[in-house]
Amino acid sequence: MVRVATITWAIYGAALAASATAVPDVQSILDLIRALQQAVDCDSCHASLAPLQTLAKRGDETFVGAITNICTIFQIEDADVCAGAIKDQAPILAHDLRHIDVWGETATKMCDAVFGLCQPPPVNELRMQFPKSAPEIPQVFKSTGRPPFRVAHFSDVHIDRQYTVGAEVNCTKPICCRHYEDQKEKKGQRIKVQARRHGERNCDSPASLADSMLIAVQEAASDAMFSLFTGDVAEAAVWLLDKTEVRKDMQEFNHQMAARLGFPVFGVIGNHDSAPVNNFPRSTTESPDVQWVFDVQSQGWRKWINSTSAYQMVHTSGSYSTVVPGTKLKIMSINTNYWYKQNFWLYDNDEPQADPNGILAFIIAELQAAEDAGQRVWVIGHSPVGKGDIMWDQSNYYDQIVQRYKNTIAGQFFGHTHADELQIAYSDYKNRTAANAVSVGLVAPALTPRSGNPAFKVYDVDPDTYEVMDAKSYFADMTHPTFRHTPSWALFYSARAAYGPLLNLPSSASLSPAFWHNLTELMVRNDTLFDEYQSRKNGGVRRRRCRGECKEKTICQMMSMRSEDDCVSVLFTSMTGSGGG
Ligand SMILES: *[C@@H]1O[C@H](CO)[C@@H](O)[C@H](O)[C@H]1NC(C)=O
Ligand SMILES: *[C@@H]1O[C@H](CO)[C@@H](O)[C@H](O)[C@H]1NC(C)=O
Ligand SMILES: *[C@@H]1O[C@H](CO)[C@@H](O)[C@H](O)[C@H]1NC(C)=O
Ligand SMILES: *[C@@H]1O[C@H](CO)[C@@H](O)[C@H](O)[C@H]1NC(C)=O
Ligand SMILES: *[C@@H]1O[C@H](CO)[C@@H](O)[C@H](O)[C@H]1NC(C)=O
């Protein structure tokens, strides 16, 4: 989760303000406070945008100054975190506010994403148009029983190159284990908990942990045909990051992967793979560009995806496709950031955009070409498209594409949530049955210890159908006695071994959407099974007990590839954090 909370709380803090003397423009701040005090529901959120808009019209500096002061005065975060995060994100919100009607639909979406006070507006109904209708007799992909090949999948590495052994673990910032400027002033103070080698739970991954994982990936999947990396290279100290550092972070990890892995990596662009974080302005916005992200990654990945795909990536806002040599499998890497609610550039226009930057059009064209060529496709992306932090409209349109090309899509792979989990698409969301399950997205756990034990996955894949036969999860137990010396990675569980027998899965059958659907049905009835699934999400780190509404929502979230059906109640999700990122 991004430090959006910082801004949100800053604005909420304003509502509590007794004195506004420290902020630049007293009258507009007083108006703002009056309005925000009443912002408790969607209508009042809209109303409170008016004084914010007035402030924004006075210029970015005034806007940033006011909100930073409020954040600092109310000690919502440390002063440096307030200043850094707000300097980066608030100008985007100010830009938005100068361009929209505070009572319009875009404002409602902003009140959902930024303040958690509105439900998203209903989906703007749109029937997606396809070049051809689905073939009457779909091509059949049949296994000939040849042995499976292997694919590794890792995600959300969040490498902190400034991780310092001996630095404070128990700090006051969103991530710790580094020497922060303002903590040097308190040098006299003794460090309470010293960061150890290879990582701590309050901190992002040291480079040594990333290296250790890549070695383990190479060992666990030495014969892998390729690997998937579903994004987020940079650390979560987002208030300190700039373009130079994020570029360097991405380049260094590209070198690290190339040095350690003996097979290609197919990557995606995560929301942290830009600076400021989530900074992906649409092509309709005149703004600081984000092209450098696509340039850096296409340069770094060119040797794996070939020059044609690297060119495509630069010209398709970071999306590309590539056919795995010697196969009929097309990897389609999609940039999900133009659908991501915390990308504040999405709120700078009242005109709804069905397909920002043409990502959906790209997906349709690639899928149609694959269908025509008799290929199968794996979609890879950062944010699972059915999650509550994806725009309802684009999630719905994407789901329509999945329905149309369900026969061509053999798998979908995501990251972002930092959890080993999945989501299923159905042909009828009012009637979610095994027969109606059409596709499944598998989500990889994270490397960063912030969300649990570091973990990655290895798939066994049928070489004729390109369907996943098994998903094995590997992890490094941070409490293991040797972890501080050399992390040891071990098989955590095999999905086929854990769930297959419970569902009488025939040995030749893949882990199909119907299989995963049947697992959800079994979990509804079997609490032990559900608890096992839950504990597998974060490499076995203990979770809070989840029953009743918690359990229902968790299972519901598995059963949707449309955010409108994700069972997330919007209220306050943007503050409590909707998972990874
Ligand atoms: C970590 O910091 C918190 C708040 O400052 C304090 O309550 C807690 O005791 C500290 N934990 C350790 C292990 O020092
Ligand atoms: C790159 O791979 C694609 C298939 O994905 C192929 O059509 C194209 O010719 C290749 N380009 C080069 C320069 O090898
Ligand atoms: C639900 O879908 C199943 C197919 O899985 C079908 O047999 C059944 O009639 C459907 N029920 C409703 C109410 O549409
Ligand atoms: C799912 O369960 C249904 C109903 O029990 C069964 O008919 C079907 O074969 C199962 N599908 C898979 C893939 O396990
Ligand atoms: C419930 O799940 C547990 C754990 O996977 C399994 O051992 C047990 O047999 C299941 N019970 C039933 C009734 O299926």
XYZ file of C-alpha atoms and ligand atoms in Angstrom:
651
model
C 0.000 0.000 0.000
C 1.253 3.392 -0.954
C 1.433 6.189 1.528
C -1.808 7.535 0.184
C -2.886 7.216 3.753
C -0.547 10.073 4.521
C -2.459 12.457 2.348
C -5.806 11.103 3.367
C -5.012 11.488 7.016
C -3.552 14.886 6.387
C -6.849 16.025 5.029
C -8.745 14.347 7.820
C -6.356 15.941 10.230
C -7.477 19.266 8.889
C -10.970 18.462 10.021
C -9.717 18.311 13.578
C -7.678 21.459 13.366
C -8.282 23.935 16.102
C -5.855 26.445 14.718
C -4.918 27.169 11.152
C -2.300 29.765 11.806
C 0.606 27.773 10.448
C -0.846 27.248 6.991
C -0.279 29.624 4.118
C -3.741 30.912 3.332
C -5.870 31.229 6.420
C -9.241 31.890 4.826
C -9.132 29.030 2.339
C -7.874 26.675 5.005
C -10.672 27.671 7.345
C -13.167 26.969 4.553
C -11.464 23.677 3.926
C -11.584 22.633 7.545
C -15.242 23.575 7.828
C -16.073 21.436 4.796
C -13.878 18.511 5.790
C -15.342 18.371 9.269
C -18.557 17.420 7.580
C -17.047 14.953 5.110
C -18.434 11.735 6.477
C -20.241 10.367 3.459
C -20.167 10.586 -0.308
C -22.170 13.820 -0.641
C -20.140 15.639 1.933
C -16.944 14.350 0.343
C -18.004 16.013 -2.903
C -18.797 19.182 -0.972
C -15.392 19.155 0.673
C -13.682 19.028 -2.718
C -14.838 22.596 -3.416
C -12.512 24.297 -0.924
C -9.756 21.888 -1.946
C -10.320 22.980 -5.530
C -10.086 26.624 -4.477
C -6.794 25.867 -2.816
C -5.545 23.979 -5.880
C -6.342 26.955 -8.084
C -3.939 29.026 -6.007
C -1.150 26.839 -7.310
C 0.659 23.659 -6.432
C 2.927 25.332 -3.932
C 0.063 26.614 -1.789
C -1.733 23.293 -2.035
C 1.326 21.235 -1.123
C 2.301 23.649 1.649
C -1.119 23.559 3.285
C -1.437 19.808 3.295
C 2.149 19.245 4.373
C 1.666 21.578 7.323
C -1.456 19.795 8.416
C 0.271 16.408 8.118
C 3.207 17.647 10.166
C 1.213 19.517 12.810
C -0.965 16.532 13.487
C 2.013 14.177 13.382
C 0.293 11.925 10.917
C 3.711 10.712 9.864
C 7.266 11.870 10.595
C 7.914 15.317 9.118
C 10.173 13.968 6.363
C 7.578 11.384 5.337
C 4.824 14.031 5.261
C 6.928 16.400 3.204
C 8.196 13.792 0.747
C 4.961 11.941 0.092
C 2.844 15.064 -0.213
C 5.349 16.851 -2.433
C 5.065 13.920 -4.841
C 1.363 13.113 -4.807
C -0.450 16.346 -3.894
C 0.457 18.206 -7.110
C -1.262 15.432 -9.064
C -4.416 15.844 -6.970
C -4.197 19.631 -7.364
C -3.927 19.168 -11.129
C -6.982 16.878 -11.029
C -9.031 19.323 -8.978
C -8.318 22.129 -11.427
C -9.769 20.034 -14.251
C -12.920 18.420 -12.876
C -16.390 19.270 -11.658
C -16.392 18.535 -7.938
C -19.889 17.039 -8.274
C -19.079 14.861 -11.295
C -18.435 11.163 -11.661
C -14.661 11.558 -11.685
C -14.943 13.345 -8.348
C -16.957 10.389 -7.025
C -14.162 8.070 -8.093
C -11.658 10.316 -6.365
C -13.775 10.248 -3.210
C -13.613 6.457 -3.415
C -9.887 6.091 -4.075
C -8.469 8.923 -1.987
C -10.955 9.341 0.849
C -12.812 6.029 0.988
C -16.111 7.917 1.277
C -17.943 6.983 -1.927
C -18.857 3.696 -3.511
C -17.500 3.667 -7.049
C -20.176 4.752 -9.531
C -21.872 1.870 -11.387
C -19.966 0.474 -14.350
C -20.321 2.529 -17.527
C -21.882 -0.242 -19.542
C -19.913 -0.969 -22.665
C -20.106 -3.994 -24.914
C -16.575 -4.709 -26.010
C -16.173 -5.076 -29.768
C -14.049 -7.897 -31.124
C -12.549 -8.322 -34.604
C -14.235 -11.717 -34.917
C -16.836 -13.516 -32.880
C -15.777 -16.645 -31.020
C -15.301 -19.615 -33.349
C -18.263 -21.968 -33.323
C -15.979 -24.916 -32.867
C -13.188 -23.806 -30.559
C -9.779 -25.271 -31.146
C -9.054 -28.150 -28.791
C -5.695 -28.212 -27.041
C -5.054 -31.778 -26.000
C -2.284 -33.122 -23.862
C -0.275 -35.952 -25.386
C 1.015 -36.820 -21.943
C 4.530 -35.535 -22.494
C 6.342 -34.525 -19.309
C 5.642 -30.993 -18.101
C 8.132 -28.146 -18.372
C 8.867 -25.741 -15.561
C 8.278 -22.017 -15.099
C 9.349 -19.950 -12.089
C 7.272 -17.014 -10.832
C 8.501 -14.354 -8.406
C 7.123 -10.950 -7.547
C 7.227 -7.761 -5.479
C 10.907 -7.930 -4.663
C 10.928 -4.348 -3.234
C 14.699 -4.250 -2.855
C 16.048 -1.662 -0.458
C 19.621 -1.000 -1.576
C 20.107 1.109 1.545
C 19.190 -1.703 3.910
C 21.768 -1.471 6.688
C 22.649 -4.243 9.090
C 22.651 -2.711 12.564
C 20.135 0.044 11.748
C 16.916 0.373 13.753
C 14.246 -2.232 13.025
C 11.679 -0.634 15.283
C 11.597 2.805 13.681
C 8.750 5.281 13.259
C 8.665 5.204 9.449
C 6.695 3.016 7.063
C 9.830 0.913 6.452
C 12.894 0.594 8.672
C 16.397 -0.919 8.685
C 18.161 2.062 7.210
C 19.829 5.158 8.573
C 17.384 7.990 8.065
C 18.591 11.572 8.097
C 16.430 12.681 11.003
C 17.493 9.719 13.058
C 21.146 10.621 12.731
C 20.365 13.692 14.818
C 19.423 11.395 17.643
C 22.705 9.555 17.350
C 23.119 9.533 21.102
C 20.090 7.271 21.303
C 20.746 3.587 21.468
C 19.327 1.455 18.714
C 16.570 -0.668 20.244
C 16.418 -3.506 17.770
C 19.268 -3.937 15.310
C 18.586 -5.075 11.766
C 20.113 -8.443 11.033
C 21.399 -9.862 7.781
C 18.987 -10.898 5.009
C 15.913 -9.031 6.185
C 13.440 -8.109 8.892
C 9.662 -8.019 9.008
C 9.432 -4.187 9.226
C 11.717 -3.715 6.287
C 12.040 -4.242 2.566
C 14.387 -6.810 1.054
C 18.132 -6.321 1.344
C 19.975 -7.048 -1.910
C 21.413 -10.190 -0.300
C 17.917 -11.630 0.121
C 17.095 -10.993 -3.535
C 20.317 -12.694 -4.523
C 19.562 -15.630 -2.280
C 16.109 -15.988 -3.841
C 17.435 -15.883 -7.402
C 19.934 -18.627 -6.559
C 17.102 -20.659 -5.031
C 14.903 -20.074 -8.094
C 17.710 -21.316 -10.316
C 18.122 -24.408 -8.122
C 14.441 -25.216 -7.723
C 13.774 -24.757 -11.428
C 17.156 -25.364 -13.022
C 15.522 -26.756 -16.152
C 12.897 -23.992 -16.341
C 11.929 -22.836 -19.796
C 11.462 -19.273 -18.514
C 10.414 -17.277 -15.479
C 7.831 -14.592 -14.720
C 8.497 -11.470 -12.699
C 5.257 -9.661 -11.891
C 6.686 -6.308 -10.878
C 7.574 -3.863 -8.076
C 11.334 -3.522 -7.881
C 11.704 -0.390 -5.745
C 11.433 -0.231 -1.969
C 8.455 1.290 -0.185
C 10.342 4.327 1.145
C 8.428 6.130 -1.559
C 8.747 9.573 0.026
C 12.497 9.443 -0.678
C 12.482 7.931 -4.138
C 13.073 9.829 -7.308
C 13.407 8.921 -10.946
C 17.181 8.479 -10.715
C 16.945 5.999 -7.889
C 14.034 3.994 -9.296
C 15.814 3.765 -12.637
C 18.941 2.517 -10.874
C 16.908 0.053 -8.784
C 15.345 -1.442 -11.917
C 18.659 -1.649 -13.763
C 20.418 -3.304 -10.848
C 17.728 -5.922 -10.447
C 17.810 -6.599 -14.189
C 21.551 -7.243 -13.878
C 21.023 -9.416 -10.831
C 18.437 -11.566 -12.655
C 20.651 -11.881 -15.709
C 23.622 -12.928 -13.573
C 21.761 -15.536 -11.555
C 19.189 -17.064 -13.883
C 19.954 -19.387 -16.746
C 16.589 -18.810 -18.459
C 14.638 -15.799 -19.749
C 12.606 -13.542 -17.492
C 9.329 -12.090 -18.747
C 8.547 -9.040 -16.634
C 5.747 -6.550 -16.080
C 5.604 -2.952 -14.893
C 4.428 -2.607 -11.280
C 2.963 0.474 -9.622
C 6.223 0.986 -7.704
C 8.245 0.920 -10.918
C 7.897 4.652 -11.448
C 8.604 7.840 -9.522
C 6.616 9.234 -7.884
C 5.025 5.901 -7.022
C 1.896 5.119 -9.120
C 2.907 7.869 -11.540
C 1.426 6.738 -14.852
C -0.173 9.782 -16.525
C -2.437 8.931 -19.428
C -1.501 9.923 -22.951
C -4.303 12.534 -22.820
C -2.533 14.438 -20.046
C 0.222 16.932 -20.638
C 2.539 16.067 -17.806
C 5.947 14.874 -16.824
C 6.318 11.731 -18.858
C 6.711 8.147 -17.755
C 8.285 6.933 -20.972
C 11.622 6.526 -19.176
C 10.180 3.539 -17.257
C 9.303 1.709 -20.455
C 12.643 2.650 -22.025
C 14.656 1.353 -19.067
C 12.782 -1.922 -18.791
C 12.628 -2.615 -22.516
C 16.386 -2.063 -22.625
C 16.913 -4.407 -19.677
C 14.566 -7.112 -20.953
C 15.414 -6.943 -24.648
C 17.706 -9.972 -24.449
C 14.800 -12.071 -23.157
C 11.830 -10.722 -25.100
C 13.710 -9.908 -28.353
C 13.969 -6.557 -30.107
C 10.531 -6.680 -31.736
C 8.808 -7.019 -28.373
C 11.128 -4.470 -26.773
C 10.087 -1.973 -29.463
C 6.445 -2.846 -28.850
C 6.867 -2.238 -25.117
C 8.237 1.249 -25.690
C 5.298 2.079 -27.971
C 2.472 0.411 -26.025
C 2.922 2.106 -22.629
C 4.897 -0.801 -21.205
C 2.824 -3.718 -22.526
C 4.247 -6.279 -24.956
C 3.846 -9.814 -26.143
C 6.373 -12.445 -27.045
C 6.103 -16.019 -28.242
C 8.227 -18.438 -26.243
C 10.688 -19.864 -28.793
C 9.881 -23.430 -29.841
C 6.326 -23.278 -28.445
C 2.839 -22.128 -29.346
C 2.656 -20.112 -26.159
C 2.400 -16.352 -26.308
C 3.256 -14.357 -23.190
C 1.263 -11.135 -23.045
C 2.595 -8.636 -20.492
C 0.044 -5.962 -19.645
C 0.598 -2.690 -17.813
C -2.270 -2.599 -15.295
C -1.335 0.811 -13.875
C -3.758 2.724 -16.115
C -6.581 0.922 -14.313
C -5.148 1.284 -10.820
C -7.196 3.465 -8.489
C -4.168 4.883 -6.680
C -2.797 6.273 -9.941
C -4.104 9.779 -9.288
C -3.621 10.842 -12.907
C -6.803 8.916 -13.705
C -8.914 11.668 -12.106
C -7.943 14.630 -14.255
C -10.834 14.647 -16.699
C -14.627 14.453 -16.539
C -14.784 12.648 -19.866
C -14.822 8.902 -19.106
C -12.049 7.051 -20.929
C -12.961 3.454 -21.632
C -9.462 2.433 -22.627
C -6.693 4.687 -21.301
C -3.553 4.352 -23.429
C -5.151 1.631 -25.537
C -4.182 -1.253 -23.284
C -7.491 -3.078 -23.799
C -7.247 -2.637 -27.580
C -3.722 -4.058 -27.424
C -4.967 -7.089 -25.478
C -7.784 -7.773 -27.937
C -5.481 -7.489 -30.948
C -2.912 -9.827 -29.406
C -5.528 -12.394 -28.392
C -7.171 -12.347 -31.806
C -3.796 -12.846 -33.482
C -3.053 -15.747 -31.136
C -6.441 -17.343 -31.800
C -5.861 -17.019 -35.547
C -2.398 -18.557 -35.205
C -3.599 -21.454 -33.052
C -1.510 -20.262 -30.127
C -2.354 -20.164 -26.461
C -1.749 -17.109 -24.298
C -0.563 -16.449 -20.779
C -1.501 -13.014 -19.474
C 0.991 -11.557 -17.014
C 0.390 -8.315 -15.122
C 1.068 -6.619 -11.826
C -2.336 -5.977 -10.206
C -4.876 -8.812 -10.307
C -7.608 -7.278 -12.447
C -10.460 -8.446 -10.199
C -9.202 -6.705 -7.066
C -11.024 -3.823 -5.400
C -8.191 -1.417 -6.186
C -8.804 -1.710 -9.937
C -11.317 0.633 -11.615
C -14.687 -1.071 -11.997
C -15.033 -0.049 -15.645
C -11.730 -1.446 -16.888
C -12.043 -4.544 -14.727
C -15.449 -5.229 -16.268
C -14.184 -4.640 -19.827
C -11.152 -6.845 -19.216
C -13.430 -9.589 -17.899
C -15.471 -9.395 -21.125
C -12.267 -9.957 -23.092
C -11.439 -12.965 -20.930
C -14.916 -14.408 -21.641
C -14.481 -13.965 -25.375
C -10.984 -15.471 -25.523
C -11.345 -18.016 -22.739
C -10.317 -20.809 -25.052
C -7.088 -19.061 -25.995
C -6.082 -17.887 -22.525
C -4.411 -20.819 -20.779
C -3.282 -18.909 -17.703
C -3.099 -15.546 -15.957
C -0.385 -14.527 -13.491
C -0.204 -11.515 -11.212
C 1.526 -10.050 -8.141
C 0.889 -6.863 -6.122
C -1.084 -8.310 -3.203
C 2.013 -9.913 -1.638
C -0.012 -13.077 -1.107
C -0.073 -16.516 -2.683
C -3.680 -16.506 -3.814
C -5.937 -16.651 -6.862
C -9.031 -15.317 -8.550
C -11.514 -17.000 -10.839
C -13.475 -15.517 -13.763
C -17.013 -16.771 -14.424
C -19.234 -16.576 -17.467
C -22.116 -15.690 -15.139
C -21.319 -13.900 -11.906
C -24.857 -14.489 -10.650
C -24.307 -18.216 -10.969
C -20.747 -19.087 -10.045
C -20.393 -22.795 -10.702
C -17.608 -25.129 -11.796
C -19.143 -25.272 -15.268
C -19.196 -21.475 -15.477
C -15.592 -20.952 -14.329
C -13.691 -19.799 -17.414
C -10.279 -18.608 -16.283
C -8.071 -18.333 -13.230
C -5.452 -15.784 -12.229
C -2.664 -17.102 -10.013
C -1.082 -14.508 -7.742
C 2.514 -14.924 -6.553
C 3.635 -14.146 -3.009
C 6.257 -11.439 -2.448
C 9.959 -11.546 -1.778
C 9.762 -8.625 0.640
C 9.532 -9.854 4.245
C 7.095 -7.015 5.016
C 4.223 -9.365 4.159
C 5.451 -12.700 5.430
C 8.174 -15.207 4.749
C 9.835 -14.562 1.386
C 8.414 -16.934 -1.228
C 8.227 -17.742 -4.939
C 6.456 -20.311 -7.087
C 7.390 -22.938 -9.639
C 4.802 -24.292 -12.074
C 4.708 -27.580 -13.917
C 3.203 -26.849 -17.312
C 1.798 -29.232 -19.899
C 3.807 -28.728 -23.124
C 0.765 -29.245 -25.370
C -1.974 -27.314 -23.580
C 0.205 -24.851 -21.635
C -2.087 -25.414 -18.672
C -0.673 -25.465 -15.154
C -0.421 -29.019 -13.792
C 1.047 -28.060 -10.431
C 1.949 -24.900 -8.558
C 4.694 -25.408 -6.000
C 5.521 -22.728 -3.509
C 9.036 -22.312 -2.087
C 9.858 -20.182 0.936
C 12.637 -19.146 3.272
C 11.617 -19.469 6.912
C 13.027 -16.359 8.597
C 12.956 -18.024 12.011
C 15.115 -20.926 10.817
C 18.417 -20.982 12.757
C 20.558 -20.739 9.614
C 18.578 -17.904 8.022
C 20.923 -15.151 9.242
C 23.916 -16.987 7.862
C 22.523 -18.313 4.583
C 18.772 -18.349 4.018
C 17.672 -21.846 3.147
C 14.808 -22.182 0.733
C 12.539 -25.194 0.799
C 9.395 -26.484 -0.807
C 6.497 -25.057 1.201
C 3.632 -26.896 -0.467
C 2.448 -28.287 -3.764
C -1.076 -27.220 -4.705
C -1.663 -30.515 -6.478
C -0.511 -32.594 -3.522
C -2.395 -30.442 -1.010
C -5.713 -30.091 -2.827
C -5.821 -32.703 -5.607
C -6.760 -35.716 -3.454
C -9.527 -33.787 -1.658
C -11.137 -33.097 -5.035
C -10.376 -36.450 -6.688
C -8.315 -34.728 -9.339
C -7.418 -37.245 -12.065
C -3.664 -37.467 -12.663
C -3.937 -36.174 -16.230
C -6.097 -33.149 -15.333
C -4.685 -29.626 -15.017
C -5.360 -27.183 -12.189
C -8.249 -25.761 -14.179
C -10.617 -22.907 -13.316
C -13.240 -25.560 -12.438
C -10.763 -27.271 -10.116
C -10.103 -24.022 -8.245
C -13.817 -23.317 -8.121
C -14.406 -26.714 -6.544
C -11.754 -25.878 -3.982
C -13.659 -22.726 -2.987
C -16.794 -24.819 -2.497
C -14.897 -27.247 -0.309
C -13.405 -24.422 1.741
C -16.873 -23.066 2.471
C -17.627 -26.373 4.219
C -14.179 -27.213 5.622
C -12.648 -24.703 8.046
C -9.426 -26.701 8.407
C -8.870 -26.543 4.668
C -9.671 -22.835 4.612
C -7.173 -22.163 7.432
C -4.511 -24.090 5.543
C -5.165 -22.001 2.440
C -4.921 -18.831 4.516
C -1.637 -19.824 6.155
C -0.148 -20.607 2.758
C -0.774 -17.086 1.533
C 2.193 -15.553 3.355
C 4.669 -18.373 3.738
C 3.182 -19.768 6.921
C 3.293 -16.597 9.011
C 0.440 -16.708 11.517
C -2.653 -14.794 10.538
C -5.580 -13.573 12.514
C -8.431 -16.052 12.775
C -10.804 -15.580 9.855
C -14.398 -16.730 10.211
C -17.876 -15.491 9.444
C -17.814 -12.347 7.336
C -14.020 -12.476 7.017
C -14.155 -15.983 5.601
C -17.072 -15.193 3.301
C -15.279 -12.155 1.872
C -12.025 -14.021 1.430
C -13.717 -16.763 -0.550
C -15.820 -14.251 -2.470
C -12.653 -12.439 -3.503
C -11.279 -15.677 -4.917
C -14.466 -16.005 -6.943
C -14.238 -12.857 -9.022
C -12.186 -11.336 -11.784
C -14.364 -8.213 -11.752
C -13.734 -5.640 -9.043
C -17.467 -4.817 -8.912
C -18.018 -8.388 -7.612
C -15.024 -8.424 -5.288
C -17.056 -8.042 -2.052
C -14.817 -5.235 -0.850
C -16.680 -2.616 1.067
C -15.074 0.521 -0.137
C -15.340 2.528 3.017
C -11.888 3.252 4.418
C -10.096 0.618 2.347
C -7.778 3.271 1.013
C -6.657 4.054 4.521
C -6.376 0.639 6.057
C -4.615 -0.617 2.961
C -6.023 -3.123 0.555
C -2.995 -5.341 0.560
C 0.311 -5.007 -1.168
C 1.489 -2.521 -3.681
C 9.117 -0.619 19.376
O 8.611 0.700 19.450
C 7.401 0.824 20.138
C 6.913 2.251 20.006
O 7.968 3.161 20.044
C 7.583 0.374 21.594
O 6.355 0.432 22.245
C 8.112 -1.056 21.579
O 8.370 -1.462 22.909
C 9.361 -1.161 20.783
N 9.748 -2.570 20.678
C 10.978 -2.975 20.990
C 11.233 -4.442 20.851
O 11.851 -2.217 21.347
C 10.737 -11.687 -31.997
O 9.791 -12.701 -31.711
C 8.601 -12.634 -32.461
C 7.696 -13.712 -31.954
O 7.319 -13.394 -30.646
C 8.914 -12.787 -33.938
O 7.729 -12.658 -34.679
C 9.906 -11.720 -34.339
O 10.275 -11.911 -35.669
C 11.147 -11.760 -33.452
N 11.991 -10.637 -33.788
C 13.310 -10.740 -33.903
C 14.035 -9.487 -34.244
O 13.891 -11.793 -33.729
C -26.223 -22.006 -13.439
O -25.254 -22.586 -14.297
C -25.406 -23.986 -14.491
C -24.247 -24.457 -15.293
O -23.156 -24.506 -14.460
C -26.752 -24.266 -15.152
O -26.919 -25.655 -15.285
C -27.857 -23.673 -14.303
O -29.082 -23.807 -14.983
C -27.600 -22.194 -14.041
N -28.597 -21.688 -13.117
C -29.186 -20.522 -13.300
C -30.172 -20.118 -12.245
O -28.964 -19.813 -14.247
C -16.029 -29.976 -9.805
O -17.111 -30.466 -9.065
C -18.172 -30.923 -9.889
C -19.350 -31.227 -8.985
O -18.934 -32.049 -7.918
C -17.698 -32.112 -10.680
O -18.730 -32.586 -11.511
C -16.536 -31.690 -11.543
O -15.987 -32.802 -12.219
C -15.453 -31.071 -10.696
N -14.443 -30.505 -11.592
C -13.144 -30.625 -11.368
C -12.249 -30.083 -12.400
O -12.682 -31.126 -10.364
C -10.904 -30.877 5.478
O -9.623 -30.405 5.120
C -8.563 -31.082 5.766
C -7.290 -30.327 5.432
O -7.016 -30.337 4.061
C -8.548 -32.532 5.358
O -7.504 -33.194 6.011
C -9.876 -33.159 5.708
O -9.922 -34.455 5.223
C -11.028 -32.350 5.109
N -12.278 -32.862 5.575
C -13.230 -33.251 4.749
C -14.476 -33.727 5.377
O -13.110 -33.171 3.532
